[in-house]
Every structure is written in C-alpha cells, then in structure tokens.
mmCIF file of C-alpha atoms in Angstrom:
data_model
loop_
_atom_site.group_PDB
_atom_site.id
_atom_site.type_symbol
_atom_site.label_atom_id
_atom_site.label_comp_id
_atom_site.label_asym_id
_atom_site.label_seq_id
_atom_site.Cartn_x
_atom_site.Cartn_y
_atom_site.Cartn_z
ATOM 1 C CA SER A 19 227.759 18.411 162.507
ATOM 2 C CA SER A 20 227.407 15.458 160.127
ATOM 3 C CA ILE A 21 223.709 15.199 161.058
ATOM 4 C CA ARG A 22 223.030 18.928 160.943
ATOM 5 C CA CYS A 23 225.153 20.057 157.987
ATOM 6 C CA SER A 24 226.238 16.783 156.267
ATOM 7 C CA ILE A 25 229.897 16.798 157.364
ATOM 8 C CA GLY A 26 231.874 17.044 160.582
ATOM 9 C CA PHE A 27 235.506 16.405 161.506
ATOM 10 C CA ILE A 28 237.528 14.668 164.203
ATOM 11 C CA PHE A 29 241.165 15.566 164.864
ATOM 12 C CA VAL A 30 243.796 13.036 165.908
ATOM 13 C CA ASP A 31 246.833 14.458 167.684
ATOM 14 C CA HIS A 32 249.538 13.322 170.063
ATOM 15 C CA GLY A 33 250.889 14.679 173.306
ATOM 16 C CA TYR A 34 252.988 13.705 176.287
ATOM 17 C CA VAL A 35 251.388 11.596 179.019
ATOM 18 C CA SER A 36 252.835 13.839 181.734
ATOM 19 C CA ASN A 37 255.220 16.764 182.136
ATOM 20 C CA ASP A 38 258.077 14.532 183.330
ATOM 21 C CA SER A 39 257.847 11.789 180.689
ATOM 22 C CA PHE A 40 258.718 11.225 177.056
ATOM 23 C CA GLU A 41 255.881 8.705 176.686
ATOM 24 C CA GLN A 42 253.228 9.920 174.261
ATOM 25 C CA GLU A 43 249.551 9.161 173.780
ATOM 26 C CA LEU A 44 247.019 9.799 171.041
ATOM 27 C CA THR A 45 244.260 12.322 171.652
ATOM 28 C CA ILE A 46 241.021 12.634 169.727
ATOM 29 C CA ARG A 47 239.261 16.005 169.548
ATOM 30 C CA ARG A 48 236.141 17.173 167.797
ATOM 31 C CA SER A 49 235.802 20.089 165.448
ATOM 32 C CA VAL A 50 233.436 22.705 166.810
ATOM 33 C CA ASN A 51 233.144 24.457 163.452
ATOM 34 C CA PRO A 52 233.248 22.107 160.434
ATOM 35 C CA LEU A 53 233.408 25.110 158.098
ATOM 36 C CA GLN A 54 236.983 25.735 159.262
ATOM 37 C CA CYS A 55 238.316 22.365 158.070
ATOM 38 C CA TRP A 56 239.087 20.988 154.623
ATOM 39 C CA ILE A 57 240.629 17.784 153.368
ATOM 40 C CA ASP A 58 241.811 16.777 149.927
ATOM 41 C CA CYS A 59 238.896 17.068 147.482
ATOM 42 C CA ASP A 60 240.084 13.888 145.734
ATOM 43 C CA SER A 61 239.603 11.820 148.903
ATOM 44 C CA ILE A 62 236.746 9.318 148.568
ATOM 45 C CA GLU A 63 237.353 6.947 151.490
ATOM 46 C CA ALA A 64 234.843 7.235 154.332
ATOM 47 C CA ASP A 65 237.597 7.847 156.893
ATOM 48 C CA GLY A 66 239.676 10.177 154.679
ATOM 49 C CA SER A 67 242.618 7.761 154.734
ATOM 50 C CA ASP A 68 243.378 8.511 151.075
ATOM 51 C CA ALA A 69 243.634 12.290 151.624
ATOM 52 C CA ARG A 70 246.998 13.814 150.654
ATOM 53 C CA ARG A 71 246.492 17.177 152.386
ATOM 54 C CA GLY A 72 244.263 18.853 154.932
ATOM 55 C CA ILE A 73 243.899 22.164 156.708
ATOM 56 C CA LYS A 74 242.151 23.455 159.793
ATOM 57 C CA ILE A 75 241.723 27.076 160.807
ATOM 58 C CA GLU A 76 241.748 28.307 164.402
ATOM 59 C CA SER A 77 240.804 31.767 165.642
ATOM 60 C CA ILE A 78 242.887 33.101 168.519
ATOM 61 C CA SER A 79 243.206 36.504 170.133
ATOM 62 C CA VAL A 80 245.992 38.849 169.041
ATOM 63 C CA GLN A 81 247.268 38.820 172.622
ATOM 64 C CA SER A 82 247.544 35.017 172.549
ATOM 65 C CA PHE A 83 249.207 35.157 169.108
ATOM 66 C CA LYS A 84 251.867 37.584 170.396
ATOM 67 C CA ARG A 85 252.490 35.389 173.450
ATOM 68 C CA ARG A 86 252.860 32.169 171.401
ATOM 69 C CA PHE A 87 254.834 33.701 168.516
ATOM 70 C CA PRO A 88 256.691 36.781 169.820
ATOM 71 C CA GLU A 89 258.947 37.092 166.745
ATOM 72 C CA ALA A 90 256.148 36.767 164.159
ATOM 73 C CA GLU A 91 254.208 39.513 162.405
ATOM 74 C CA VAL A 92 250.551 39.568 163.464
ATOM 75 C CA SER A 93 248.624 38.619 160.354
ATOM 76 C CA SER A 94 245.435 36.657 159.920
ATOM 77 C CA PHE A 95 245.448 33.614 157.621
ATOM 78 C CA GLY A 96 243.258 34.169 154.587
ATOM 79 C CA GLU A 97 243.397 37.966 154.507
ATOM 80 C CA GLU A 98 244.789 39.624 151.399
ATOM 81 C CA LYS A 99 246.354 42.626 153.070
ATOM 82 C CA SER A 100 247.718 43.249 156.512
ATOM 83 C CA ALA A 101 245.596 45.259 158.917
ATOM 84 C CA SER A 102 246.414 46.920 162.226
ATOM 85 C CA TYR A 103 245.281 44.670 165.073
ATOM 86 C CA LYS A 104 244.355 45.506 168.639
ATOM 87 C CA ASP A 105 245.021 43.025 171.458
ATOM 88 C CA ASP A 106 241.337 42.137 171.824
ATOM 89 C CA ASP A 107 240.915 41.377 168.091
ATOM 90 C CA SER A 108 241.178 37.821 166.820
ATOM 91 C CA VAL A 109 243.314 36.404 164.034
ATOM 92 C CA ASN A 110 243.176 33.121 162.154
ATOM 93 C CA ILE A 111 246.074 30.696 162.103
ATOM 94 C CA ALA A 112 246.065 27.573 159.946
ATOM 95 C CA GLU A 113 247.412 24.108 160.612
ATOM 96 C CA TYR A 114 248.262 22.565 157.233
ATOM 97 C CA TYR A 115 249.132 18.889 156.746
ATOM 98 C CA GLU A 116 250.673 17.432 153.618
ATOM 99 C CA ILE A 117 251.937 13.972 152.681
ATOM 100 C CA ILE A 118 255.315 14.137 150.962
ATOM 101 C CA ASP A 119 256.574 11.069 149.082
ATOM 102 C CA GLU A 120 260.239 10.232 148.778
ATOM 103 C CA VAL A 121 260.927 7.825 145.895
ATOM 104 C CA LYS A 122 264.231 6.006 145.795
ATOM 105 C CA GLU A 123 265.686 3.423 143.427
ATOM 106 C CA VAL A 124 267.472 0.755 145.432
ATOM 107 C CA GLY A 125 269.651 -2.054 144.230
ATOM 108 C CA LEU A 126 269.883 -5.538 145.676
ATOM 109 C CA THR A 127 273.197 -4.624 147.297
ATOM 110 C CA ASP A 128 271.556 -1.619 149.031
ATOM 111 C CA LEU A 129 269.069 -3.958 150.727
ATOM 112 C CA GLY A 130 271.883 -6.136 152.049
ATOM 113 C CA GLU A 131 273.853 -8.941 150.443
ATOM 114 C CA MET A 132 271.916 -12.187 150.239
ATOM 115 C CA GLU A 133 273.864 -15.408 150.631
ATOM 116 C CA GLU A 134 273.347 -17.961 147.858
ATOM 117 C CA ILE A 135 270.139 -16.794 146.195
ATOM 118 C CA ASN A 136 269.693 -19.912 143.989
ATOM 119 C CA GLU A 137 272.795 -20.185 141.936
ATOM 120 C CA GLY A 138 272.416 -19.527 138.234
ATOM 121 C CA VAL A 139 269.058 -17.663 138.554
ATOM 122 C CA GLU A 140 269.041 -13.957 137.694
ATOM 123 C CA TYR A 141 266.995 -11.497 139.736
ATOM 124 C CA SER A 142 266.030 -7.905 139.071
ATOM 125 C CA ALA A 143 268.789 -5.798 140.571
ATOM 126 C CA THR A 144 266.755 -2.643 141.321
ATOM 127 C CA ARG A 145 263.489 -1.785 142.947
ATOM 128 C CA THR A 146 261.590 1.459 143.525
ATOM 129 C CA LEU A 147 260.815 2.184 147.184
ATOM 130 C CA LYS A 148 258.349 4.857 148.222
ATOM 131 C CA LYS A 149 258.481 6.312 151.697
ATOM 132 C CA SER A 150 255.927 8.885 152.820
ATOM 133 C CA LYS A 151 256.055 11.422 155.605
ATOM 134 C CA ILE A 152 253.460 13.840 156.921
ATOM 135 C CA MET A 153 254.551 17.440 157.362
ATOM 136 C CA ARG A 154 252.662 19.834 159.639
ATOM 137 C CA TYR A 155 252.893 23.580 159.045
ATOM 138 C CA LEU A 156 251.450 26.237 161.334
ATOM 139 C CA LEU A 157 250.731 29.305 159.187
ATOM 140 C CA SER A 158 249.772 32.904 159.764
ATOM 141 C CA GLY A 159 248.719 35.226 156.973
ATOM 142 C CA ALA A 160 252.340 36.246 156.400
ATOM 143 C CA GLU A 161 254.649 33.329 157.222
ATOM 144 C CA VAL A 162 255.237 29.771 158.358
ATOM 145 C CA LEU A 163 255.193 29.952 162.156
ATOM 146 C CA LYS A 164 256.265 26.383 162.843
ATOM 147 C CA GLU A 165 257.182 23.339 160.765
ATOM 148 C CA SER A 166 257.349 19.776 162.077
ATOM 149 C CA ARG A 167 256.902 16.170 161.059
ATOM 150 C CA PHE A 168 253.689 14.489 162.193
ATOM 151 C CA PRO A 169 254.045 10.842 163.255
ATOM 152 C CA GLY A 170 251.892 8.363 161.373
ATOM 153 C CA LYS A 171 250.900 7.731 157.785
ATOM 154 C CA TYR A 172 247.509 9.454 157.473
ATOM 155 C CA ILE A 173 246.373 13.075 157.545
ATOM 156 C CA PRO A 174 245.052 13.484 161.121
ATOM 157 C CA ILE A 175 241.819 15.204 160.063
ATOM 158 C CA VAL A 176 239.063 12.584 159.867
ATOM 159 C CA PRO A 177 235.814 13.465 158.077
ATOM 160 C CA VAL A 178 232.499 12.262 159.478
ATOM 161 C CA TYR A 179 229.961 12.240 156.669
ATOM 162 C CA GLY A 180 226.183 12.326 156.850
ATOM 163 C CA GLU A 181 224.358 10.445 154.113
ATOM 164 C CA GLU A 182 226.533 9.973 151.038
ATOM 165 C CA ALA A 183 225.237 9.347 147.521
ATOM 166 C CA TRP A 184 227.044 9.094 144.185
ATOM 167 C CA ILE A 185 225.048 10.671 141.359
ATOM 168 C CA ASP A 186 226.539 10.757 137.831
ATOM 169 C CA GLY A 187 230.019 10.118 139.231
ATOM 170 C CA LYS A 188 229.865 12.988 141.736
ATOM 171 C CA ARG A 189 229.578 12.642 145.487
ATOM 172 C CA GLN A 190 226.576 14.281 147.135
ATOM 173 C CA LEU A 191 226.481 14.694 150.915
ATOM 174 C CA TYR A 192 223.199 15.078 152.743
ATOM 175 C CA SER A 193 222.345 15.989 156.300
ATOM 176 C CA LEU A 194 219.604 14.228 158.212
ATOM 177 C CA ILE A 195 217.066 16.925 157.398
ATOM 178 C CA ARG A 196 218.086 17.921 153.867
ATOM 179 C CA LYS A 197 215.609 15.641 152.089
ATOM 180 C CA SER A 198 212.859 16.545 154.584
ATOM 181 C CA LYS A 199 212.927 20.258 153.762
ATOM 182 C CA ASP A 200 210.783 19.994 150.605
ATOM 183 C CA ALA A 201 208.107 17.967 152.380
ATOM 184 C CA GLN A 202 208.076 20.487 155.211
ATOM 185 C CA LYS A 203 207.757 23.378 152.735
ATOM 186 C CA MET A 204 204.806 21.658 151.034
ATOM 187 C CA TYR A 205 203.122 21.188 154.395
#
C-alpha cells in the first residue's frame, strides 16, 4: 500500500502461545485496507512512535457481531443514525487506542528513605513523575463494546510511508507512481 497509495499500516498485537498457557507472544499483521486506519495527525516519526492515538476500522457481518457481542445493540461505527440490519449485512466496529498520562508529584520520602545523602547538602524534595498507559477501546456505532489496557508504550498501529517530503513545513507523501503520472499523461 505504501508503494501504490503512499501509506500502509502494520498492526502489532499480542496473543497466547497456546490454549493451555499464559505465555504470550507478539504478532505482526498487515492492513489490507489502509483507508480504514488513522494515527495521530501530529505524529512525524517514521515509525509512528510519537503518536498519541490511533484507530482502525473492521467490517464484520451482523451475524458475527451478534455472536461476539450478544448484549450489544447492532450499530455500525461511523453512521449517524441507527438502521435495521439483516444477518447478512456488514457493520463496522472500531478499535481505538489512546495514550493516557498519569502525572504524580513524589517526594523523596515516597521514593524510599536514603541513608546518609551527604550530610549538610540540601536536595530538592519533590519530583514530577509521568507514567503512561495505552488504553484499547472496541467501539460500535452506539457504545463501547470492550475496554482494556494494551501492554507496551507505543500505539500498536505502525505507518509504512512511501516517499516523504517536507514542503513549506508540511509533510507530503508520495506513492511510487505519483510523480510519474504527469510524464505519462504528456506521453
């Protein structure tokens, strides 16, 4: 997708190694449709490591939706009003990731008493600590279907850019063929 339409995405997830184990492993999956993924528009790092939020949309059948979420109202993410759905219709659900910062002022005594710190020398007694966590929300068009904490410190949606250029302070993304189109039209 990064060659054809200037951007693609890779998803990082985790799962259990086997059905009878608590050991987990990372999995890497590709995005089939890059138009159903978005990351923070303020992200400028090539790997998206500075992104603060991201979302990916998945289309599933109504029958599958009812099986996975029996208590939830069938509603497609992104629609303004609820429609009546048949079992062979499809609905969109969204997986939304967000980094939430917890800021805490801690004193020297909160970090643990230090024995003889250099007698007679004064130290700053407080410090600001920032701890981040990634929250994952599974959303329908009407409600939050599931909420959990994602392990790690980065949004697990990794952009794969085509050619990148910065023109007048704005990022421009190009596919492999974008600059060849004008020459082909002239021909």
